[in-house]
Coordinates of C-alpha atoms in Angstrom, one line a residue:
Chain A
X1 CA 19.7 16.7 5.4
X2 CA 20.6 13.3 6.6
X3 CA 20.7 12.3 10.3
X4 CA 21.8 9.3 10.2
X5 CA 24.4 7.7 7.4
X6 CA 25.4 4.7 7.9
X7 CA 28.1 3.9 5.5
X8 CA 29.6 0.2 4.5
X9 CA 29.1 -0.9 8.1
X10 CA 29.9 -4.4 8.1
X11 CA 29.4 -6.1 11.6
X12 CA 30.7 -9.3 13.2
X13 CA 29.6 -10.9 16.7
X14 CA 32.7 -13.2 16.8
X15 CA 32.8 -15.6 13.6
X16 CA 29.4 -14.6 13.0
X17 CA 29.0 -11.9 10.5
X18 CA 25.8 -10.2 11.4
X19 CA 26.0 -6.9 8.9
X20 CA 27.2 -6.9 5.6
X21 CA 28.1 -3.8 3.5
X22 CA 25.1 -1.7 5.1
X23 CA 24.0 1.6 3.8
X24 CA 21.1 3.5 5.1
X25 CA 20.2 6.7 5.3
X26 CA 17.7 8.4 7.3
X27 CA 16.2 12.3 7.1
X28 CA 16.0 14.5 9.8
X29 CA 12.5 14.9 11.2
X30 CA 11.3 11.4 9.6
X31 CA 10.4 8.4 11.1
X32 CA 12.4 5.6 9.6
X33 CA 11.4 1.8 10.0
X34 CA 13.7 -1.2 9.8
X35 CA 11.6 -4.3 8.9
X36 CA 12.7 -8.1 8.6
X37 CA 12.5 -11.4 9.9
X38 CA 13.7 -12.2 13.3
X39 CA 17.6 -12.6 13.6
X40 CA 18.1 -10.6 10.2
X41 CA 20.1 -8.1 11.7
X42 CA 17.7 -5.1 11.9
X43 CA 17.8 -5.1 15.9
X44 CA 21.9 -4.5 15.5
X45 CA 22.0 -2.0 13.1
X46 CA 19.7 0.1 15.1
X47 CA 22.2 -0.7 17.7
X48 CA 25.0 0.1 16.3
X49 CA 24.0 4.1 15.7
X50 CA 24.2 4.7 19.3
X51 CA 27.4 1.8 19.6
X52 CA 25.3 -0.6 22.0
X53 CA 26.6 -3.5 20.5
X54 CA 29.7 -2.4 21.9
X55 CA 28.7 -4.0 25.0
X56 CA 28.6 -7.2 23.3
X57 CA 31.6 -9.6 23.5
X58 CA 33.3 -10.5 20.0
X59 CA 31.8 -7.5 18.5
X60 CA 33.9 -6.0 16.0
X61 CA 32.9 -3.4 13.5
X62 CA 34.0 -1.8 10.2
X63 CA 32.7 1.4 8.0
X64 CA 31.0 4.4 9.4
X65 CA 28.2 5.8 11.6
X66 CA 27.6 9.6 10.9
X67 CA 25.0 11.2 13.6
X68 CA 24.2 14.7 12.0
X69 CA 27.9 14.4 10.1
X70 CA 29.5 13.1 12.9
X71 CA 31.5 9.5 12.7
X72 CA 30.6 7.8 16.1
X73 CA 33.2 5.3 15.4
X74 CA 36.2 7.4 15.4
X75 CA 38.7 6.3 17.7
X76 CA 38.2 8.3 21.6
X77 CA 34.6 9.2 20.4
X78 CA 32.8 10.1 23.3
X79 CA 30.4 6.2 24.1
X80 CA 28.5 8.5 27.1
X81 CA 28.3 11.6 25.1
X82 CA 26.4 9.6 22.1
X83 CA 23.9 7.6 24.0
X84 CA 22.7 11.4 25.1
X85 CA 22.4 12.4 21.3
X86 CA 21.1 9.1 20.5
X87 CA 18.7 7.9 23.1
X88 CA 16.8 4.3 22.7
X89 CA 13.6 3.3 23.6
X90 CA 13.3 -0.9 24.2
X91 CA 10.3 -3.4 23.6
X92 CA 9.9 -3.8 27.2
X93 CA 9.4 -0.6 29.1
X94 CA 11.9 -0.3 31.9
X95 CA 11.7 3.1 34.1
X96 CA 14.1 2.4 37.0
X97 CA 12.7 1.5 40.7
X98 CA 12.5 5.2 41.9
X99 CA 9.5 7.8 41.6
X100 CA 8.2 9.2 38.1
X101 CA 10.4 12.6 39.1
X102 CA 13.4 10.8 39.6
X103 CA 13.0 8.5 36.6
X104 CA 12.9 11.6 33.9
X105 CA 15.3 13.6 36.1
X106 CA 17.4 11.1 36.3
X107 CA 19.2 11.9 32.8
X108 CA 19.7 15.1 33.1
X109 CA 21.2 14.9 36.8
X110 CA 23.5 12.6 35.2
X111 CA 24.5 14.9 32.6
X112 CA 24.0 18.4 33.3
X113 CA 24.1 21.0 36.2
X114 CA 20.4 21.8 36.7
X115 CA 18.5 24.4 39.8
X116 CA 15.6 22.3 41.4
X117 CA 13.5 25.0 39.3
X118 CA 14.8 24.1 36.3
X119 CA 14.6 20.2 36.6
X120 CA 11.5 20.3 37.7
X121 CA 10.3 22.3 34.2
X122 CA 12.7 20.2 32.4
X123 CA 10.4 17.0 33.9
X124 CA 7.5 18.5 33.1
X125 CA 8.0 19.2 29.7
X126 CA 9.2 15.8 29.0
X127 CA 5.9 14.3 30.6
X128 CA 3.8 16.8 28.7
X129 CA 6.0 15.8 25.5
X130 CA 4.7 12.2 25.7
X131 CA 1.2 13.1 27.0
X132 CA 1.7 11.7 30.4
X133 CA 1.9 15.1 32.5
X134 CA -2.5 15.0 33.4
X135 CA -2.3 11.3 33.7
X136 CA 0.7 11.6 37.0
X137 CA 1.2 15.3 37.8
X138 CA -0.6 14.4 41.2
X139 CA 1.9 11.3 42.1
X140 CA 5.1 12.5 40.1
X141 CA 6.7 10.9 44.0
X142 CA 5.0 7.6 43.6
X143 CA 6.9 5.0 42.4
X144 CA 7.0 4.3 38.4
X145 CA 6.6 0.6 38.8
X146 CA 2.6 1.5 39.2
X147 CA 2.3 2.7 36.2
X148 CA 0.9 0.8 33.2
X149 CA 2.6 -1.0 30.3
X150 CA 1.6 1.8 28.0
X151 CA 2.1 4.5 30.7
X152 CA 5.5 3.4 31.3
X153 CA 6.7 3.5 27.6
X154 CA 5.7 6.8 27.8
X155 CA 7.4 7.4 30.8
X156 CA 10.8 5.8 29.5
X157 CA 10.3 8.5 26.4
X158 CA 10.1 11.0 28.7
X159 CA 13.4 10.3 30.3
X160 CA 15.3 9.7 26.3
X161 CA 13.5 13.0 26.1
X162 CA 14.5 14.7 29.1
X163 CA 18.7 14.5 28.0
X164 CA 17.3 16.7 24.5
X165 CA 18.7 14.1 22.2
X166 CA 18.8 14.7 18.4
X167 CA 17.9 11.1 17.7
X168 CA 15.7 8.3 18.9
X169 CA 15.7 4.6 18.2
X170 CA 12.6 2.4 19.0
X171 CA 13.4 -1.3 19.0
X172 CA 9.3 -3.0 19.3
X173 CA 8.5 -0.3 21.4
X174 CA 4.9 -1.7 20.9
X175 CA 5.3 -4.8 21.0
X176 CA 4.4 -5.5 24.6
X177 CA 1.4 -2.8 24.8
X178 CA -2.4 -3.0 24.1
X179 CA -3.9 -1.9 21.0
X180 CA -5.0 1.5 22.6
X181 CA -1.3 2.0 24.7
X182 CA 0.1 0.7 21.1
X183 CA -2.5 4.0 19.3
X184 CA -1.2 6.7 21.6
X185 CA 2.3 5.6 21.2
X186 CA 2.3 5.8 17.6
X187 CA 0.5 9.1 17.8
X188 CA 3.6 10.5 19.9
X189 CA 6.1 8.9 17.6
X190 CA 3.9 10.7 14.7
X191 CA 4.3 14.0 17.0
X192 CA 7.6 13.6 17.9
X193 CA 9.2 13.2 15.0
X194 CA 8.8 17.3 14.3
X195 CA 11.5 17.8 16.7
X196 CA 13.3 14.3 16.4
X197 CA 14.8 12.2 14.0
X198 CA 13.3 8.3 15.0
X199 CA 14.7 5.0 14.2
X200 CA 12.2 2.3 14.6
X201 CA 12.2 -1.7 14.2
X202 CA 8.8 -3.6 14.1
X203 CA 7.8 -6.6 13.6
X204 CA 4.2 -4.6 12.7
X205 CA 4.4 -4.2 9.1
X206 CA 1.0 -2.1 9.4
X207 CA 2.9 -0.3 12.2
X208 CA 5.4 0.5 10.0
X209 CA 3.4 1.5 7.2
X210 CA 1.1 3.6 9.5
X211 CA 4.2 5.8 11.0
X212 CA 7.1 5.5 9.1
X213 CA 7.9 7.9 6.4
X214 CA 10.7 5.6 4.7
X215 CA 11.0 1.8 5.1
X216 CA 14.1 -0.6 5.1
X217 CA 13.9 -4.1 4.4
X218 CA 16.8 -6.3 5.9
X219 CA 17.5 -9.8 5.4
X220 CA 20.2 -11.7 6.2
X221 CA 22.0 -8.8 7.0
X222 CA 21.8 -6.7 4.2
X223 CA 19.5 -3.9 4.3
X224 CA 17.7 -5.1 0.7
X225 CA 15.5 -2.3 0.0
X226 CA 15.0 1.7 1.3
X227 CA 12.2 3.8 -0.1
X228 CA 9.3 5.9 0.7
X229 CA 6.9 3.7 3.1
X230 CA 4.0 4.3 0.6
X231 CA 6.3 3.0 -2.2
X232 CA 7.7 0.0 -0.1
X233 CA 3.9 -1.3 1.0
X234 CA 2.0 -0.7 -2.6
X235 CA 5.3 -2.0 -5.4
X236 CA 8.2 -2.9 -3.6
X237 CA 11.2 -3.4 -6.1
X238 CA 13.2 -6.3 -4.7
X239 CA 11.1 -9.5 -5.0
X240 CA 12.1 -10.4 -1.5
X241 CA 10.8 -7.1 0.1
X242 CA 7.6 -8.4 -1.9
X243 CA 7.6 -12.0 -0.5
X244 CA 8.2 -10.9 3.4
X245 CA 5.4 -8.0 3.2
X246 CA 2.9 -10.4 1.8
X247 CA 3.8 -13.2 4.0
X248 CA 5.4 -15.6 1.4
X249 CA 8.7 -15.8 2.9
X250 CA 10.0 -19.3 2.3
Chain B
X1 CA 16.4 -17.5 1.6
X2 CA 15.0 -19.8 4.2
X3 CA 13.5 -22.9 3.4
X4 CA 10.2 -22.7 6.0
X5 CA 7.9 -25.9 5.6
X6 CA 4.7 -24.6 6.1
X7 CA 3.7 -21.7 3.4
X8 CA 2.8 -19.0 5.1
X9 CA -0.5 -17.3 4.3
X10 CA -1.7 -20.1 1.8
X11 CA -5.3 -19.5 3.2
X12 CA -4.9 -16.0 1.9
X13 CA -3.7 -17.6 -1.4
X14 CA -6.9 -19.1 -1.8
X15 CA -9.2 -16.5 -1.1
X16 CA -7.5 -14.1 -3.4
X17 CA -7.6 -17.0 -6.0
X18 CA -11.1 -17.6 -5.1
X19 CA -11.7 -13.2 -6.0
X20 CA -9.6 -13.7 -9.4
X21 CA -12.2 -16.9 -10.1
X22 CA -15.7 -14.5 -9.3
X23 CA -14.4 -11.9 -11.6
X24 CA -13.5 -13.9 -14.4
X25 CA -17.0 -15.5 -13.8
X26 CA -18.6 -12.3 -13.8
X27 CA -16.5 -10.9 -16.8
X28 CA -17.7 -14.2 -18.7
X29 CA -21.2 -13.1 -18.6
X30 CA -20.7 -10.0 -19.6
X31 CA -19.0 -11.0 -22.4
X32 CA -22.2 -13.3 -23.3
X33 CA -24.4 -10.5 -22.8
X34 CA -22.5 -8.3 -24.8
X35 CA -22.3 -10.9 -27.2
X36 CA -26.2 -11.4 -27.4
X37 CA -27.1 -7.8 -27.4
X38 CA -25.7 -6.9 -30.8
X39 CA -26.9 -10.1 -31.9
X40 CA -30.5 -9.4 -30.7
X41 CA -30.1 -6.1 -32.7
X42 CA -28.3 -7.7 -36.2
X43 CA -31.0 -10.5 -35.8
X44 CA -33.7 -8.5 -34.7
X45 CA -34.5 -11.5 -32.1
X46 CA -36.7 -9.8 -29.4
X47 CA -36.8 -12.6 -27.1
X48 CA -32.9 -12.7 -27.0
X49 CA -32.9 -8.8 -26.2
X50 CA -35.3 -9.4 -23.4
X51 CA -32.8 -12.4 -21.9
X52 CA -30.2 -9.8 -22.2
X53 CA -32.2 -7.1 -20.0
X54 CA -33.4 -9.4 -17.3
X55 CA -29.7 -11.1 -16.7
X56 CA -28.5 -7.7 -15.7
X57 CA -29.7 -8.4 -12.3
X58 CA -27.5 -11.7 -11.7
X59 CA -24.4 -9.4 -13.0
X60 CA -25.3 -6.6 -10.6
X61 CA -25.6 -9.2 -7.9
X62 CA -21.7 -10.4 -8.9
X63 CA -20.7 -7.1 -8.6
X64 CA -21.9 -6.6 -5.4
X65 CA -20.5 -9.7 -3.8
X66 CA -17.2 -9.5 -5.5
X67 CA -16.5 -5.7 -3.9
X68 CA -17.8 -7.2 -0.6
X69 CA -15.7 -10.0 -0.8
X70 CA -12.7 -7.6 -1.4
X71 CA -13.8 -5.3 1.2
X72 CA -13.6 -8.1 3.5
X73 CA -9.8 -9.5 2.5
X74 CA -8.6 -6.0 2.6
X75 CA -9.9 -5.3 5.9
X76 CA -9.2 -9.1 7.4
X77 CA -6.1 -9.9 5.4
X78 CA -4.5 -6.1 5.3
X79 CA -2.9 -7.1 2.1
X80 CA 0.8 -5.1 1.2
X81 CA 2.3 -5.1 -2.0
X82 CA 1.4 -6.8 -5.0
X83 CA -1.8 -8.5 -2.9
X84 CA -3.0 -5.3 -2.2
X85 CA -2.7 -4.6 -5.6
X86 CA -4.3 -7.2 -7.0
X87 CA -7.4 -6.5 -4.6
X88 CA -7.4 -2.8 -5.9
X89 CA -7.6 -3.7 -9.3
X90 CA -10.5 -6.4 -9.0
X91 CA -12.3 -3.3 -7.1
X92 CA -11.5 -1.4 -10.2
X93 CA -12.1 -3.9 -12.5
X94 CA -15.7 -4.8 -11.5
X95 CA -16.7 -1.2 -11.7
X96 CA -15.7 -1.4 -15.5
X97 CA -17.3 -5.1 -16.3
X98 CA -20.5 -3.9 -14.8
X99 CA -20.3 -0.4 -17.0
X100 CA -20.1 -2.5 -19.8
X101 CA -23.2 -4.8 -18.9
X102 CA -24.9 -2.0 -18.6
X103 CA -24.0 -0.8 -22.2
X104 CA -25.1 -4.4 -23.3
X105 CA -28.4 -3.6 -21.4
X106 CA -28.7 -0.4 -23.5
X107 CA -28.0 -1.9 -27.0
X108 CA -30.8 -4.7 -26.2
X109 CA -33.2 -1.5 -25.5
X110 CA -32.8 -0.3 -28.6
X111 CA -33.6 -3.5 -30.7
X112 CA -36.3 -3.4 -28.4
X113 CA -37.5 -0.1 -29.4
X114 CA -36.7 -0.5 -33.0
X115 CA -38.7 -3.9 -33.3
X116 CA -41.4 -2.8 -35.0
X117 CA -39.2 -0.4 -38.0
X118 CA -37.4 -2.0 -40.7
X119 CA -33.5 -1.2 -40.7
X120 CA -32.6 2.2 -42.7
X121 CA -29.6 0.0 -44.1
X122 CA -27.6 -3.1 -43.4
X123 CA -26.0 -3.4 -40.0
X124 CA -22.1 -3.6 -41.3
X125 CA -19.7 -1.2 -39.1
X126 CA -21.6 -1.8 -36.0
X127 CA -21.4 -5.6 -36.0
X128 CA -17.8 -5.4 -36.8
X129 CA -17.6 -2.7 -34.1
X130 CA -19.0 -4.8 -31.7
X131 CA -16.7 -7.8 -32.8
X132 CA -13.6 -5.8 -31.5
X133 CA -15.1 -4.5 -28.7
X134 CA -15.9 -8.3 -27.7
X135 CA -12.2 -9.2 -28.3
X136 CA -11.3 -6.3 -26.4
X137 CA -13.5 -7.3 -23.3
X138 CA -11.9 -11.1 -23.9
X139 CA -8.3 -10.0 -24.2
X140 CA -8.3 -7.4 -21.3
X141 CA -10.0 -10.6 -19.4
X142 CA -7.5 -12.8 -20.6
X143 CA -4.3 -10.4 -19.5
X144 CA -6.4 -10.5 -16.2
X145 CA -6.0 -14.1 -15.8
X146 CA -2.4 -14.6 -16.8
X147 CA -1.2 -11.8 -15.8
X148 CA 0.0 -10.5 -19.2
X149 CA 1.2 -6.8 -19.6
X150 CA 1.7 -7.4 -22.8
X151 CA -1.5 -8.8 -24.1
X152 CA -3.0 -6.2 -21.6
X153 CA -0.9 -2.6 -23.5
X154 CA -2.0 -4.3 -27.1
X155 CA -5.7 -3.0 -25.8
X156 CA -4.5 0.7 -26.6
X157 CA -3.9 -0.5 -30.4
X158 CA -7.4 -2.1 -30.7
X159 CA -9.1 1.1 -29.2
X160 CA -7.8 3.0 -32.0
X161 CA -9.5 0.7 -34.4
X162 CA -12.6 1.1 -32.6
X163 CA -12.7 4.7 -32.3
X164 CA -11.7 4.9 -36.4
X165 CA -15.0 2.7 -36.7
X166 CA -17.1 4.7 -34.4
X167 CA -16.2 8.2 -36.5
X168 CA -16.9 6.1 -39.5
X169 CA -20.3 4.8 -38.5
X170 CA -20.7 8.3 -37.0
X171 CA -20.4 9.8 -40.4
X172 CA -22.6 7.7 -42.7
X173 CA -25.3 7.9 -40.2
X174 CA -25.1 11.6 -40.4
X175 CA -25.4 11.0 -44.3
X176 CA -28.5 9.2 -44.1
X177 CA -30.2 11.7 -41.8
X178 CA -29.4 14.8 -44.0
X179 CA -30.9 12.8 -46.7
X180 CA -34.2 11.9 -45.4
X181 CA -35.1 13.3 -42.0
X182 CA -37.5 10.4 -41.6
X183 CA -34.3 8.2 -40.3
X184 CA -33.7 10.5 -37.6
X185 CA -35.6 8.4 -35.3
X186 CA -33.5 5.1 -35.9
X187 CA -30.1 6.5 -36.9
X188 CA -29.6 8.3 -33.6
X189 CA -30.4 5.1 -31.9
X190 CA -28.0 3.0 -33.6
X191 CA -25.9 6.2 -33.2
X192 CA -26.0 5.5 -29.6
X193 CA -25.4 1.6 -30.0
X194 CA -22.1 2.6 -31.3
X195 CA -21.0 5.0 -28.9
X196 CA -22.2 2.6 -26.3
X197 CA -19.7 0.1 -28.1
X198 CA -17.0 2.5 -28.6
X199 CA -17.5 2.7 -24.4
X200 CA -17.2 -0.7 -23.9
X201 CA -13.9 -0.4 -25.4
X202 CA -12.5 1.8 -23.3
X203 CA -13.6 0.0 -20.5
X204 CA -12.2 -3.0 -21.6
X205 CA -8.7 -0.7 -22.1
X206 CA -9.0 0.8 -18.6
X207 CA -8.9 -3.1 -17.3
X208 CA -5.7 -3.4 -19.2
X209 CA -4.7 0.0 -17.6
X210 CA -5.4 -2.0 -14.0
X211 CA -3.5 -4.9 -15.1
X212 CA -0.6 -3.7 -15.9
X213 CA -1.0 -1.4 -12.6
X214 CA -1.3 -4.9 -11.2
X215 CA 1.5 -6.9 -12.1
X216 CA 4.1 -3.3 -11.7
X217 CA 2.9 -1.0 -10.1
X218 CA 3.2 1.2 -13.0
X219 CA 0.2 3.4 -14.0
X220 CA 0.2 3.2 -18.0
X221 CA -2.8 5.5 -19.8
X222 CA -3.9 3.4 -22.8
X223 CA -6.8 5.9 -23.7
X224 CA -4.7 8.3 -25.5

């Protein structure tokens, strides 16, 4: 069963049209990678499953987003409602200037009516989700801002986490973190995806081929190729999918 | 798509270019040695068969530094695609070209061993035997270099020949043992020169196997 369908989704910021005829795909409980060069488009079509690029002036856009069967781009679809099911996770970590408690509360005190008792299992288990319970269990008052890179990315899971969403988009999650930071994150994207459907774009191909369980190669906006990750990084079928992955692009 | 001035990667170009030029290096001398072995044995030249023992050292050493050099690019470079492809196969590859020096080894052994014994007959299927599998070990080289699936899947035809000659050469040799047991001795020896032929020709078809692996991706089994 498919999460995600995106179906004919053409974009446009303005005169500028940014996706064209896009299909894609993506199975529950997978990770799914969108690779490219930059400005190929991959960063907006993760944006468009959860409609951020509504924020964007000029935006206009045509086809379909399904979420689990749903079209998110039916006219009086709920914008709050969907950023719940479909939380995102950006390159640089941001946890808001407020303790660890009230960072991963903060979600679910926005949308639901939760006892102290119950928040304060709900944050738990979103810390323990990303591995980041041991490391601040004693300081869960301190502010987040002390935490590290890596910590916070965890921490800013931990809140997407926190407001149960059935899907998660990474945009570079990893991009800003340390190789070790960068190995526990991809070992919670590995672990998360048993409960969560994850759209990821890297710029890492070996990220990508290390997590993802189907690859997308975009260009120009069109997503050019989809297919297993181990089929994608061994005999690609487009010859442009070939050229980018082997660095001949040009 | 985007016209970029710099190539990207050309460094890598070159080292995988550089891998491509070892092997064919290394599959040239095993194509000598195979070469000289039979001859040693047609021609009975001891001193050739001796050459063809002690060179087996340089080709070990070739082997050695071409998987080394491959370890290193796929560990350095973390080729995708058809790169890491084309590193596979030349890991592949090299395993098969130094199987088949080592056959070239074992024929020179046996003119060795028969040196001092006159020939129980004429050397006919065997030399011709040997012929194809040379061609085989020069085409499968050649499909290598150019890249040629095509040249590369004709190895699967050539195999058959080589097999038909091998159950030939199998079955007169029998002859001539159930006839006088005294060729025992030397007919199971040049029994083994032509099974070590008939090996060299599957190794040559599973490097056409890795080439076509190479250029598509597909896996084709040409030992059938």
């Amino acid at each position: 069963m498919n999460a995600i369908e995106v179906k004919k989704l053409n974009l446009y910021y303005s005169q500028l049209h940014a996706l064209k005829d896009v299909h894609l795909e993506c199975p529950a409980r997978q990770v799914a990678a969108l690779i490219g060069p930059s400005g190929c488009g991959k960063s907006t079509l993760l944006k468009s499953i959860n409609r951020m690029n509504d924020l964007i002036d000029g935006c206009r856009v045509e086809g379909s987003v399904l979420v689990n069967g749903e079209d998110v781009y039916i006219p009086g679809y709920d914008v709050v409602e969907l950023r719940k099911r479909v939380g995102m996770v950006f390159q640089k970590p941001a946890p808001f200037p407020m303790s660890i408690f009230d960072n991963v509360a903060y979600g679910p005190r926005l949308h639901g009516k939760y006892s102290r008792l119950e928040l304060k299992e709900l944050v738990e288990k979103a810390l323990r989700d990303v591995a980041l319970w041991d490391e601040v269990k004693d300081r869960l008052t301190k502010s987040a801002l002390g935490l590290s890179g890596g910590q916070q990315q965890r921490l800013v899971i931990a809140r997407v986490l926190a407001v149960k969403p059935e899907v998660i988009l990474m945009d570079e999650p990893a991009s800003a973190l340390d190789p070790i930071a960068t190995g526990r994150l991809e070992e919670l994207i590995i672990e998360l995806k048993k409960d969560y459907t994850i759209v990821i774009v890297t710029h890492n191909l070996q990220q990508a081929a290390r997590i993802s369980d189907q690859t997308s190669f975009v260009l120009h906006g069109e997503v050019v190729e989809t297919g297993p990750t181990g089929a994608i990084f061994t005999r690609p079928r487009d010859s442009r999918t070939e050229a980018y992955i082997t660095g001949r692009f040009g | 798509m985007e016209k970029h001035t710099i190539s990207p990667r050309s460094a890598f170009q070159l080292e995988l270019e550089k891998l491509r030029n070892s092997l064919v290096a290394m599959g040239t001398l095993v194509e000598e040695a195979m070469s000289a072995a039979v001859r040693s044995l047609a021609e009975r030249d001891l001193n050739l068969a001796r050459r063809v023992a002690a060179g087996d050292d340089e080709i070990d050493r070739r082997q050695q530094e071409i998987e080394e050099y491959a370890w290193k690019l796929l560990a350095l470079q973390q080729p995708m695609a058809g790169d890491l492809r084309t590193i596979g196969t030349a890991l592949k590859i090299v395993t098969d070209l130094e199987r088949m020096a080592d056959h070239a080894v074992d024929i020179a052994k046996v003119t060795i061993r028969l040196a001092d014994e006159p020939l129980i007959k004429p050397l006919v299927d065997i030399p011709r035997m040997a012929e194809i599998a040379q061609q085989m070990t020069r085409e499968a080289l050649t499909a290598y270099i150019h890249r040629d699936a095509e040249i590369a899947a004709h190895l699967e035809d050539t195999d058959h020949r080589v097999d038909e000659l091998y159950n030939q050469v199998f079955r007169e040799l029998l002859v001539l043992m159930m006839a006088d047991p005294k060729c025992i001795n030397q007919a199971t020896q040049l029994l083994m020169v032509a099974l070590y032929l008939e090996r060299v020709a599957d190794h040559a078809t599973n490097i056409g196997e890795w080439v076509i692996y190479m250029i598509s991706g597909e896996r084709r089994d040409l030992n059938v």
